[in-house]
Coordinates of C-alpha atoms in Angstrom, one line a residue:
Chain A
X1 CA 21.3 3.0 -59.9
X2 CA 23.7 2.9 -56.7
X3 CA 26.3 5.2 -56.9
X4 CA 29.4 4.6 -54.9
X5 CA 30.9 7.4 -53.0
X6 CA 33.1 8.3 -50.3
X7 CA 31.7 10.7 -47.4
X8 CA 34.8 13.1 -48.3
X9 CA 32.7 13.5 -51.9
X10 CA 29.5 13.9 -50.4
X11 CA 31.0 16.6 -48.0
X12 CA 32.4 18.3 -50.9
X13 CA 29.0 17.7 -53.2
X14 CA 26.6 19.2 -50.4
X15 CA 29.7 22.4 -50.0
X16 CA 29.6 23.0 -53.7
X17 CA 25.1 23.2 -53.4
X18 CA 25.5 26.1 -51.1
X19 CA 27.4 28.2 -53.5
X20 CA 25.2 30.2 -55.9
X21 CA 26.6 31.5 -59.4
X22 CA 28.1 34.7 -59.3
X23 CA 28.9 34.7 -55.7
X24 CA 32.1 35.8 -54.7
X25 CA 33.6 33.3 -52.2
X26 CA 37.1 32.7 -50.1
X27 CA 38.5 29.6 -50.0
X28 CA 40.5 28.6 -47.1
X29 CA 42.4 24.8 -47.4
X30 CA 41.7 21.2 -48.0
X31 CA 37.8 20.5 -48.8
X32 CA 36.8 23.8 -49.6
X33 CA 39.0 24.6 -52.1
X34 CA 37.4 20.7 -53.9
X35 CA 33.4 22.2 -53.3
X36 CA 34.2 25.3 -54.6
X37 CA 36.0 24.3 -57.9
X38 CA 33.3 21.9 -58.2
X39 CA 30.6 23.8 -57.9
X40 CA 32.1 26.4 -60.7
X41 CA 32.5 23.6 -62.9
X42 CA 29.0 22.9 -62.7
X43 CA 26.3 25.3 -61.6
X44 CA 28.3 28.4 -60.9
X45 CA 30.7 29.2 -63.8
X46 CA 30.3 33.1 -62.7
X47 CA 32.0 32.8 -59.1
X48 CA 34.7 34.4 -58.6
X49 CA 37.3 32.1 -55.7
X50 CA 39.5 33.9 -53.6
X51 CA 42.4 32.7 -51.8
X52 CA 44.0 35.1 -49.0
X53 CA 47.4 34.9 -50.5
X54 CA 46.3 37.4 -53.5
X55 CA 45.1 34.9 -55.9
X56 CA 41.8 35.1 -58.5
X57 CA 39.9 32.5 -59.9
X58 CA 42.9 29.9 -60.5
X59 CA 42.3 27.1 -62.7
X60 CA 44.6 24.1 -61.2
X61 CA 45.8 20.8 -63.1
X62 CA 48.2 19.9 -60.3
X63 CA 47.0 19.0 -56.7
X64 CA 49.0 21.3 -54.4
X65 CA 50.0 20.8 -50.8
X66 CA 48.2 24.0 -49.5
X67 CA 47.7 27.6 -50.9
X68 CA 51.5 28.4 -50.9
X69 CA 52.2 25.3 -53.4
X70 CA 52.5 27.4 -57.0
X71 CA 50.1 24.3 -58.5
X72 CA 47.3 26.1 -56.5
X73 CA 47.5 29.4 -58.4
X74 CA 48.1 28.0 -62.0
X75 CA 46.4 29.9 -64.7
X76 CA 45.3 32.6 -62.2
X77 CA 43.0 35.9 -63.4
X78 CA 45.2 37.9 -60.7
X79 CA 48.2 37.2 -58.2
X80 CA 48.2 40.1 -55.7
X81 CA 48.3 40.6 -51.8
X82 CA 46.2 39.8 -48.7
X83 CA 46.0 43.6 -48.7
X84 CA 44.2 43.3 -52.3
X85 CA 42.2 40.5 -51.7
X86 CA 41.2 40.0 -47.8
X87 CA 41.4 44.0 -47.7
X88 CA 40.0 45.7 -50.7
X89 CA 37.6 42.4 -51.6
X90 CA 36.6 41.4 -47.7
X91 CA 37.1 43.6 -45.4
X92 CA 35.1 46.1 -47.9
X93 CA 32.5 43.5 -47.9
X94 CA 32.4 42.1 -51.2
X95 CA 32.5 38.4 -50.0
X96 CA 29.5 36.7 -50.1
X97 CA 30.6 33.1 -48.6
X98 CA 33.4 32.4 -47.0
X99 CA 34.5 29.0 -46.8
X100 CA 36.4 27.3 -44.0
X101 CA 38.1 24.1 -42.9
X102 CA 37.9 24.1 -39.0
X103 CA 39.5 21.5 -36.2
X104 CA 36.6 22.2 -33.4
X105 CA 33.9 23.7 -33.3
X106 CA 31.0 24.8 -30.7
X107 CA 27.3 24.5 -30.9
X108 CA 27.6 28.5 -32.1
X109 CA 29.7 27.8 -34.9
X110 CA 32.7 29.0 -33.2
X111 CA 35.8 27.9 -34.8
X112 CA 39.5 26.7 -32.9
X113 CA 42.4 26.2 -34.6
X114 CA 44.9 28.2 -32.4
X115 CA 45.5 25.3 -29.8
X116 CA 44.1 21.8 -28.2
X117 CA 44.0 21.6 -24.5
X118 CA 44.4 24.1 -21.5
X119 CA 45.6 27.9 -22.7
X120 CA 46.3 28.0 -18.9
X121 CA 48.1 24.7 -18.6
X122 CA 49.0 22.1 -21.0
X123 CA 48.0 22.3 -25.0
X124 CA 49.4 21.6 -28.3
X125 CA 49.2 24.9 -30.4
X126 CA 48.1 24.6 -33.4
X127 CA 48.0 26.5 -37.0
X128 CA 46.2 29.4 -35.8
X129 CA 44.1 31.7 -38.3
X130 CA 46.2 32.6 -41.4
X131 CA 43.1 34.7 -43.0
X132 CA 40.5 32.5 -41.2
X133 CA 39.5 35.1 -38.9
X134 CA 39.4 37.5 -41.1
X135 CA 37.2 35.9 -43.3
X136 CA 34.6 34.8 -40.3
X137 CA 34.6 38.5 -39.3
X138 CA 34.1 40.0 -42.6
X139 CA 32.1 37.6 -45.0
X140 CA 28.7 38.0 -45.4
X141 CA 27.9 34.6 -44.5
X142 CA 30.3 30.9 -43.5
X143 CA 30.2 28.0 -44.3
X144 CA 32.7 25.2 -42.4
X145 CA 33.7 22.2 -43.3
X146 CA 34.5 19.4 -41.1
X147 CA 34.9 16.0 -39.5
X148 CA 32.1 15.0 -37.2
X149 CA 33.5 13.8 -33.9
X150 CA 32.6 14.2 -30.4
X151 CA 36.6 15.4 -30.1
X152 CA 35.9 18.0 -32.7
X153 CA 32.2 18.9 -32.2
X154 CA 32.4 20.4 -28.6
X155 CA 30.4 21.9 -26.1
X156 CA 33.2 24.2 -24.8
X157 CA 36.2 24.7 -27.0
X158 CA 39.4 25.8 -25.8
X159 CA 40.2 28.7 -28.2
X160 CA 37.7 30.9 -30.4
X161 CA 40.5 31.7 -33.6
X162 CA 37.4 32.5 -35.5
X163 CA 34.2 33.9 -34.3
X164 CA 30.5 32.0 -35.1
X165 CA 27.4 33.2 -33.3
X166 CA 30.0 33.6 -30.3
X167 CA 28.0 32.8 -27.0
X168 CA 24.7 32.7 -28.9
X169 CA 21.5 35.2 -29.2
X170 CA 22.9 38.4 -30.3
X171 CA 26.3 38.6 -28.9
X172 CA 28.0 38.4 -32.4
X173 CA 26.5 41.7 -33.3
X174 CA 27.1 42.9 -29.9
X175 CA 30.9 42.2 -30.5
X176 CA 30.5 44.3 -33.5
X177 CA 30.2 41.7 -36.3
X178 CA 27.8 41.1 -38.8
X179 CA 27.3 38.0 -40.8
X180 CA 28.4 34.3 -39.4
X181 CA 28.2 31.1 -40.6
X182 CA 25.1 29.8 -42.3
X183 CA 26.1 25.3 -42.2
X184 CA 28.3 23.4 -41.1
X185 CA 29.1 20.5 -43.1
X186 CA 30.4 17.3 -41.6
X187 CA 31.1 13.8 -42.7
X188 CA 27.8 12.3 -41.1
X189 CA 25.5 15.4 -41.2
X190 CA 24.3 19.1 -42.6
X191 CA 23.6 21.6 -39.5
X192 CA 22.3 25.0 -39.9
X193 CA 22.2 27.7 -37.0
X194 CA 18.2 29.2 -35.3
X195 CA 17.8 32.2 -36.1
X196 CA 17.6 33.4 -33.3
X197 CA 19.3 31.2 -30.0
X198 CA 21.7 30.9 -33.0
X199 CA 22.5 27.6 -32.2
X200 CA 23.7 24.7 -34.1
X201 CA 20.5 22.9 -35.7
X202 CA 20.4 19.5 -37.7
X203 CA 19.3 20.1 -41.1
X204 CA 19.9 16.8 -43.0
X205 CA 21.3 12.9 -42.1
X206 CA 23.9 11.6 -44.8
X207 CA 22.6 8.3 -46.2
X208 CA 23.7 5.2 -44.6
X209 CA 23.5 6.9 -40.9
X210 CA 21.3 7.1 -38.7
X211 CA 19.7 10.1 -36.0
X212 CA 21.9 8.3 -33.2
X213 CA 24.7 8.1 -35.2
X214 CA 24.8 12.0 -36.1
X215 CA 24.0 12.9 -32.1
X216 CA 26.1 10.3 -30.0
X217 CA 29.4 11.7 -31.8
X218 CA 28.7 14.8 -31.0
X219 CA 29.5 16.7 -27.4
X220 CA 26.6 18.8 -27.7
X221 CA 23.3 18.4 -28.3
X222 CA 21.9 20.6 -31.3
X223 CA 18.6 21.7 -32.3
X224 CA 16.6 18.4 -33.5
X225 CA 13.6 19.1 -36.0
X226 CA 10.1 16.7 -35.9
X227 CA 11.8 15.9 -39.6
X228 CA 14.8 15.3 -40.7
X229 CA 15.1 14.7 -44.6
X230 CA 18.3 12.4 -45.9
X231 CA 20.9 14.3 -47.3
X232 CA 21.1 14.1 -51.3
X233 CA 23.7 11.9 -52.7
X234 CA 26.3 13.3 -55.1
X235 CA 25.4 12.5 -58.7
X236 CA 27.2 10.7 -61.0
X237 CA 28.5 13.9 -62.9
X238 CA 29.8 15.4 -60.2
X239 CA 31.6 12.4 -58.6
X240 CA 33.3 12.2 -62.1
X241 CA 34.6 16.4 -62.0
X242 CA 35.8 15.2 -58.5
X243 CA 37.9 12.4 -59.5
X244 CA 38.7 13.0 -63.2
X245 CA 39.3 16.6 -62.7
X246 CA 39.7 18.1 -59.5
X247 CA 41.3 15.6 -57.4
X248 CA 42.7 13.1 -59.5
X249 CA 45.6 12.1 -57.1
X250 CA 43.0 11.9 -53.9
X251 CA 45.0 14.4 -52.2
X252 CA 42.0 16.1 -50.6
X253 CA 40.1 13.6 -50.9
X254 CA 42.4 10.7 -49.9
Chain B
X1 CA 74.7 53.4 -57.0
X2 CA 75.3 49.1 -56.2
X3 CA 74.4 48.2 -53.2
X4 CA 75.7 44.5 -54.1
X5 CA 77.2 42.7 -51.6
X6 CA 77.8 39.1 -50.2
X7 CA 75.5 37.5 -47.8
X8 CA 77.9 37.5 -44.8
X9 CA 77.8 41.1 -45.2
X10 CA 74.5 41.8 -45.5
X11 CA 73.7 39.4 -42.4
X12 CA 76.2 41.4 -40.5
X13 CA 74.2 44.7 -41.1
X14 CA 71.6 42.7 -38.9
X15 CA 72.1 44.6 -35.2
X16 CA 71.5 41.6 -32.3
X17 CA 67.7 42.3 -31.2
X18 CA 66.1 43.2 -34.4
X19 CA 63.3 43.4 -35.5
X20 CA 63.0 41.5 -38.8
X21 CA 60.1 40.8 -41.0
X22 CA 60.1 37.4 -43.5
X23 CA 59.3 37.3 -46.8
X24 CA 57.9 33.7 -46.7
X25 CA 54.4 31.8 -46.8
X26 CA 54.4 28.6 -45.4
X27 CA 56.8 27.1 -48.3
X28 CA 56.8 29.4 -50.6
X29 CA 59.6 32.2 -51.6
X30 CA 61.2 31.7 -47.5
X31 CA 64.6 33.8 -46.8
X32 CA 66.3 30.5 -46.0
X33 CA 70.0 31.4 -47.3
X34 CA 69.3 34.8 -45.0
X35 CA 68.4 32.9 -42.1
X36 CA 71.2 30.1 -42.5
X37 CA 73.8 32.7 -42.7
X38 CA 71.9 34.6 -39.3
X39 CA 72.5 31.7 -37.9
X40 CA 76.1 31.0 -38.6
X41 CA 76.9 34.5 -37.8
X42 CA 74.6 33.8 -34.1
X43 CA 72.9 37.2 -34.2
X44 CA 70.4 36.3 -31.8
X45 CA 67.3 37.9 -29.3
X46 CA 65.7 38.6 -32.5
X47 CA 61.6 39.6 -32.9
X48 CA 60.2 38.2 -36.2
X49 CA 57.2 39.0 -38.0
X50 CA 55.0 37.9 -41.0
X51 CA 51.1 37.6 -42.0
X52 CA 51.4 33.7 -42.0
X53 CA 54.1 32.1 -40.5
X54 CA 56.9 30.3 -42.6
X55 CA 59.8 27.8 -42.4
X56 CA 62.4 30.5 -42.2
X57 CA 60.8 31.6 -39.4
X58 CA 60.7 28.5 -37.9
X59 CA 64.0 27.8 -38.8
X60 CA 65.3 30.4 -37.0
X61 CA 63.1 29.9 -34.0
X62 CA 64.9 26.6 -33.5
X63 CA 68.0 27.9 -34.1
X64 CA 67.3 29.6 -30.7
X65 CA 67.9 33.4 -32.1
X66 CA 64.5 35.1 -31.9
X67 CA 62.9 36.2 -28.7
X68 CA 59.3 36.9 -29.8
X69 CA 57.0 36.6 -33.3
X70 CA 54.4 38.7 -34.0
X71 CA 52.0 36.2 -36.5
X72 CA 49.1 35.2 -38.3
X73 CA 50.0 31.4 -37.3
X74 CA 50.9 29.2 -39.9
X75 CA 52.0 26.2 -40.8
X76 CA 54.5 24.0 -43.5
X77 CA 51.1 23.6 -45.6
X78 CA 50.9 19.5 -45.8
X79 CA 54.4 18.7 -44.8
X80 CA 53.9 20.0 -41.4
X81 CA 53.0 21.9 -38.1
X82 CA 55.3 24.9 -37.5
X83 CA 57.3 22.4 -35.1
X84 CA 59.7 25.0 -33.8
X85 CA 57.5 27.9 -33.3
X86 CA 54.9 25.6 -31.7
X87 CA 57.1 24.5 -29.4
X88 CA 58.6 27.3 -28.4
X89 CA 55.1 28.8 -27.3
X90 CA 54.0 25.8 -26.0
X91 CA 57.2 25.5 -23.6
X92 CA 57.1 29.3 -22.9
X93 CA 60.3 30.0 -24.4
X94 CA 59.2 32.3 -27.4
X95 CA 56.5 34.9 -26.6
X96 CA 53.9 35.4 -29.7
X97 CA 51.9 38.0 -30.5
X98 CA 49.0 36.5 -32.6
X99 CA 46.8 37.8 -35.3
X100 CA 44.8 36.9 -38.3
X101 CA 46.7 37.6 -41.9
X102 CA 44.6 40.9 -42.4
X103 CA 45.2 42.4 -38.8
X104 CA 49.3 41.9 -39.4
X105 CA 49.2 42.9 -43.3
X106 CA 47.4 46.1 -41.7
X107 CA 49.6 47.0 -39.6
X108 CA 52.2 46.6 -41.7
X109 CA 50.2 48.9 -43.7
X110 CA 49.7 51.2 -41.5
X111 CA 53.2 51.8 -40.8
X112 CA 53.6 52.3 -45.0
X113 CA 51.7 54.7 -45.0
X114 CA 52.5 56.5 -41.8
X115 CA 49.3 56.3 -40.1
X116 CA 49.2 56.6 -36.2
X117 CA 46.8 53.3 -36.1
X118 CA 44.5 51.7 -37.9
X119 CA 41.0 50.6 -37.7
X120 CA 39.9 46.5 -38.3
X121 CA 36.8 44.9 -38.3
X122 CA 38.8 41.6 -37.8
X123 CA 39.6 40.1 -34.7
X124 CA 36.5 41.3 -32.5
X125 CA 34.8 38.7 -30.3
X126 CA 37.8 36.2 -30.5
X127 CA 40.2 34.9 -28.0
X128 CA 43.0 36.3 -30.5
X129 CA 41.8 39.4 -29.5
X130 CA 41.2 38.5 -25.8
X131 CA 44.4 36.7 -25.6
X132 CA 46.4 40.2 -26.6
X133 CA 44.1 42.1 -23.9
X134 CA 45.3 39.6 -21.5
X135 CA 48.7 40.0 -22.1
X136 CA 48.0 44.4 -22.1
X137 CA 49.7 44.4 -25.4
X138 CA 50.2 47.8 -26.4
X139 CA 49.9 47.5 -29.8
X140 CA 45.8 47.7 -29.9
X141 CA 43.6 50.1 -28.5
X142 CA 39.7 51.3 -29.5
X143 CA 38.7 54.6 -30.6
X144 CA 35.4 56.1 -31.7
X145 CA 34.3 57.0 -35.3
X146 CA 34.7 60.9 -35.4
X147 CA 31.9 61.0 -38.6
X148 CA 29.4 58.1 -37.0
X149 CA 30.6 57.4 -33.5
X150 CA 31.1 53.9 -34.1
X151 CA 33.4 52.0 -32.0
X152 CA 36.5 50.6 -33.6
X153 CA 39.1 48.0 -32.8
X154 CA 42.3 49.6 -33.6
X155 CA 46.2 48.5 -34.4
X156 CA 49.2 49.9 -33.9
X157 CA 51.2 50.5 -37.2
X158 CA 54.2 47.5 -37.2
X159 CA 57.2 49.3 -38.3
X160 CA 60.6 46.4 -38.5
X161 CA 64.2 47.4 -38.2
X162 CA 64.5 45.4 -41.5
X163 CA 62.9 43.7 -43.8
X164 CA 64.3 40.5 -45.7
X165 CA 62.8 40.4 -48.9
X166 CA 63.2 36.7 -51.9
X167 CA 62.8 37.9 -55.1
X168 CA 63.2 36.5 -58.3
X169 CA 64.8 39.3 -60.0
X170 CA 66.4 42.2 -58.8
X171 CA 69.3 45.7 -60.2
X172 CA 72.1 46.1 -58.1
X173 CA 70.1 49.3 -56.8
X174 CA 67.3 46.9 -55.2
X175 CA 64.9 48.1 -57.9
X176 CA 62.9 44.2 -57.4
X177 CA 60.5 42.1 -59.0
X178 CA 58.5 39.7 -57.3
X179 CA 56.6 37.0 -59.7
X180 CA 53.5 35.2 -58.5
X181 CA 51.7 36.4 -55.4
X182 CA 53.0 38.8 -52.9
X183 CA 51.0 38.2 -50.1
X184 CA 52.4 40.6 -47.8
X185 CA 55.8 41.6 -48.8
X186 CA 55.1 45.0 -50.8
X187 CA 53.3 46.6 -47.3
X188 CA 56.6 45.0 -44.8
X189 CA 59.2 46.5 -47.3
X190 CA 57.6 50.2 -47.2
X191 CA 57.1 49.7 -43.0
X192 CA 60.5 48.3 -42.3
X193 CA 63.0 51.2 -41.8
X194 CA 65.2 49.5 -44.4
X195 CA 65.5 46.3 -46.8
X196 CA 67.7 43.6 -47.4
X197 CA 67.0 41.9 -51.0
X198 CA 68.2 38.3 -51.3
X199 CA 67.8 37.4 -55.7
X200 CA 67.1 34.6 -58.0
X201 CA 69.2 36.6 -60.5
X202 CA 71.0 40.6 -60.8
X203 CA 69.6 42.0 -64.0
X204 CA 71.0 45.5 -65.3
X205 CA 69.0 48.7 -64.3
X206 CA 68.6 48.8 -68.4
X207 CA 66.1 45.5 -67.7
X208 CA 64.4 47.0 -64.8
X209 CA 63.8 50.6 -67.3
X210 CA 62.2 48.6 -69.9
X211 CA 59.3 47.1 -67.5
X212 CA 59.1 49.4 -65.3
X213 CA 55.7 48.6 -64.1
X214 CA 56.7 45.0 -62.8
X215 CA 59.3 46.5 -59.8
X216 CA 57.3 46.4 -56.7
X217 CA 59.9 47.1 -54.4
X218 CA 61.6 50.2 -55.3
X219 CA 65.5 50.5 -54.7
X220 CA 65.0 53.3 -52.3
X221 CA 63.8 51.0 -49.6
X222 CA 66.8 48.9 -50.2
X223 CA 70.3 48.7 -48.2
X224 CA 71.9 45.5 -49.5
X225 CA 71.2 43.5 -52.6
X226 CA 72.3 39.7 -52.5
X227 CA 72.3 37.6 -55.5
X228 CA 71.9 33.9 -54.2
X229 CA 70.3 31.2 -56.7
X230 CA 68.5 28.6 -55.0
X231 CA 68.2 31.3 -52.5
X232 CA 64.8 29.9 -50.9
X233 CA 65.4 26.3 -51.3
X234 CA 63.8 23.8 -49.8
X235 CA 60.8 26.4 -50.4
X236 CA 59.5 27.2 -54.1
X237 CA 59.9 30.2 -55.9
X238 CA 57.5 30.6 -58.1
X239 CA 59.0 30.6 -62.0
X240 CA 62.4 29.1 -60.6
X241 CA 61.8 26.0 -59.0
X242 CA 59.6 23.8 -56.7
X243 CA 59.9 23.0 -53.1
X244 CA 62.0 20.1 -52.3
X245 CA 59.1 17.2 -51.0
X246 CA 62.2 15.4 -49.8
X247 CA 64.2 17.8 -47.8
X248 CA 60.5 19.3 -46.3
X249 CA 59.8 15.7 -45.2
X250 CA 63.2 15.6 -43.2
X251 CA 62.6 19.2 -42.0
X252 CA 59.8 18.1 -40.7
X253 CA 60.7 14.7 -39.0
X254 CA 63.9 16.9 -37.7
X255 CA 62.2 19.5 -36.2
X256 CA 60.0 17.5 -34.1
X257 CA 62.5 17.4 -31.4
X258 CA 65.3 19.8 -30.1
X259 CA 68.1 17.3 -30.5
X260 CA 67.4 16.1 -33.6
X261 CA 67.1 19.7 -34.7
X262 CA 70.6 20.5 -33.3
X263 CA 71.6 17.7 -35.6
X264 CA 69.9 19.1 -38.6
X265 CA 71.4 22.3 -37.9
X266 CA 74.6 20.7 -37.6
X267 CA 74.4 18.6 -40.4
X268 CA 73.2 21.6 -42.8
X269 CA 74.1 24.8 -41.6
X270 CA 77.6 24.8 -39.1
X271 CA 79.1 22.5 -41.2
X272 CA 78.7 24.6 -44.7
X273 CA 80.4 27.9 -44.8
X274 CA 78.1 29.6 -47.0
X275 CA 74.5 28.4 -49.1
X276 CA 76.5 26.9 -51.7
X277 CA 77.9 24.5 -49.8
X278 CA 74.6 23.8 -48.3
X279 CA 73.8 23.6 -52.3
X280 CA 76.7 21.1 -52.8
X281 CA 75.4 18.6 -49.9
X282 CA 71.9 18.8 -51.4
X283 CA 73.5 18.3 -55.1
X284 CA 72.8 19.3 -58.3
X285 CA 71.2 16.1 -59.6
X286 CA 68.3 17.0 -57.0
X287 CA 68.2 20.6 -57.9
X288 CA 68.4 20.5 -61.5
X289 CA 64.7 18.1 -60.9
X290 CA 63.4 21.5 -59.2
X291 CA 63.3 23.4 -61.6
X292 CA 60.1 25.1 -63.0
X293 CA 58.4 24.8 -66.1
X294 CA 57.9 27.8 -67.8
X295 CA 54.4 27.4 -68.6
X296 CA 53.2 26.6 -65.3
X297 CA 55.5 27.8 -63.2
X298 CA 56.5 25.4 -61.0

């Protein structure tokens, strides 16, 4: 049977497979938040979310229009403080995953979300980190979420808000950091990083694109495997938590 | 002893050049009566700070009153970019100094507790960092372990003139209670050298004795107490009432330019003498559709 879905879903389907039960994981905005309330509605009714705010393992009804919007927190274990949660939770090191939305990114896994354009010169600043940082310093591992466009997946990005592998081969760890991000999720593709360049390698193809597709919308070339499998489609079950019970209104997946 | 008062008075406690730290998150539980009566009053060359950047800071910001922001960026969550703040860094108007949440909440920290500096595992390897090296900011610095040796990025405590604290519910002391999360506004109260507290609602001490163990901000960090309902409107507060979608959407399309944001300011600050006017123009029909339920809180 074909199953219809929209690459939003299958985004949020192959973010909710990288979480294990039990993990504890921070949740920054948007997609995130949908994989990881999907995956503990299915195989990981043990993790614990985090959002920086100070809020615990909230069970939502109502979409919300970002993690200040009181739908977000409904029927919360705790509502604290950043100290609490990206203090005595992360920066102790008792987050396994973090999760992040980004608007650029390198072939490192370094994230921008500061500002677009020339620091120097002329550039639209942007959001800027909120706990983002924080959580790409201090989590054990990341995993990011985004769009895949060459205007988004660049060679050279104008801004690092939150380290990745930095400038490659050990420099993270020489900048004093442990962890980074582990995949980086995208709307045509599933990327890992080498283990030891630490760059960006292609780890799956969404179905209905192809190699070129994945690499011509990209502004850098990444690591390229003799094979490539198809990523796995979402399955019927969990297209229905999405729609029936996550994101009912398609606000975050609209 | 009371420390009630009116806003205009507690605004006018507010010394030109302060430093003052905002209780808000994006669109949540903002100082907006506070920062419309600033405004009024034109108390300006102001430094602002918060862990994530909020419409009363950006309200203010385009108001043309503060100098500098000390940050965590931020944002008006769906509605919107941070318009006024964006533009004032972009333009080179408003000088930022910008952080992650954690690095500002620990500072702020820091400077609760009285600690000369404190150490952060945030920040390192990023242009955030890099970009407050550039600038020789004096308020980090690295210092080595004296039990492992370990290098350490290190912040300078953050320590505001005052800080502006929403509550829900409040004594005429300043003995406060802040429902749903408090992101950072427990660490800026016991930095800031003094409080301001703008209430939902003045209960009796008698209230505040019986559960004792919901005040987080004790009346000794307070100077003034405010009662102000609708205080943070168009933001939520959780347990009172929702953000307005409507008058965030106009924010928004306002603030994208300077002269349509003289004409908001105009239109809904100068022109109202105080935040129940500003109440009247919005009108009750709209803010009695705010309100929260009071099983989910919002």
């Amino acid at each position: 049977m074909v199953i219809d879905y929209s690459p939003n879903e299958l985004m949020a389907v192959a973010g909710a497979r990288e979480l294990r039960d039990s993990q504890v994981v921070a949740v920054g905005l948007g997609l995130p938040v949908v994989a990881s309330f999907l995956a503990k509605k299915t195989h990981a009714p043990n993790m614990t979310i985090l959002f920086e705010l100070g809020v615990i393992d909230p069970e939502p009804v109502d979409c919300g229009v970002g993690l200040a919007d009181p739908r977000v927190w409904y029927r919360a274990k705790v509502l604290s403080s950043f100290v609490d949660i990206l203090g005595s939770v992360l920066h102790r090191g008792r987050v396994d995953v973090g999760f992040l939305g980004g608007l650029e990114s390198d072939e490192y896994g370094n994230l921008n979300t500061t500002l677009l354009g020339d620091p120097k010169g002329q550039f639209k600043h942007m959001v800027g980190s909120g706990g983002a940082n924080d959580i790409a310093s201090n989590a054990k591992s990341t995993i990011i979420i985004m769009r895949h466009e060459a205007r988004k997946l660049r060679k050279t990005i104008s801004f690092i808000t939150s380290p990745g592998y930095l400038h490659g081969n050990d420099s993270r760890k020489q900048a004093g950091l442990c962890g980074g991000p582990s995949r980086v999720i995208t709307d045509k593709a599933i990327f890992g990083f080498d283990p030891d360049s630490k760059k960006i390698v292609l780890l799956s193809i969404h179905p209905g694109n192809t190699l070129e597709d994945v690499v011509n919308t990209m502004d850098f070339e990444p690591i390229i495997p003799e094979k490539i499998p198809f990523t796995e489609p979402p399955s019927a079950e969990q297209l229905q938590i999405i729609r029936e019970e996550i994101d009912p209104g398609k606000m975050y997946l609209g | 002893m009371s420390k009630l008062c009116s806003m205009s008075e507690a605004v006018s406690s507010i010394k030109p050049g302060a430093h003052i730290s905002l209780p808000g998150f994006a669109i949540t539980r903002c100082a907006m009566a506070f920062a419309h009566e600033l405004i009024r009053q034109q108390i300006k060359g102001l430094t602002l700070s918060q862990c994530v950047g909020a419409m009363d800071a950006d309200l203010l910001v385009g108001a043309g009153l503060v100098n500098k922001v000390i940050y965590g960026g931020g944002s008006l969550d769906r509605f919107g970019r941070l318009a006024n703040i964006n533009r004032g860094i972009e333009n080179g108007t408003l000088a930022a100094d910008e952080y992650s949440s954690l690095s500002v909440a620990f500072r702020y920290l820091a400077g609760a507790l009285g600690l000369p500096f404190i150490p952060i595992r945030s920040l390192m390897g990023s242009d955030l960092l890099n970009q407050l090296k550039n600038k020789e900011s004096e308020d980090i610095a690295s210092v080595d372990d004296p039990f492992t040796g370990k290098d350490w990025l290190v912040l300078k405590p953050l320590i505001p003139d005052v800080a502006v604290m929403h509550v829900q519910i409040s004594d005429d002391e300043g003995n406060a209670v802040i429902l749903g999360p408090k992101w950072d506004n427990c660490e800026q109260v016991k930095a800031s050298e003094r409080t301001i507290i703008i209430a939902e609602h003045i209960v009796s001490t008698e209230i505040i004795r019986q559960n004792p163990e919901s005040t987080c901000i004790p009346g000794l960090f307070v100077s003034h107490v405010v009662e102000q309902p609708f205080g943070a409107y168009p933001t939520s507060v959780y347990r009172e009432y929702d953000y307005d979608s409507d008058h965030m959407k106009l924010y928004v399309e306002s603030s994208c330019s300077e002269e349509k944001f003289a004409q908001y300011l105009q239109e809904y600050v100068f022109t109202c003498k105080d935040h129940w006017q500003f109440l009247d123009k919005i009108g009750s029909q709209i803010l009695s559709t705010l309100h929260a339920d009071s099983l989910k809180g919002y």
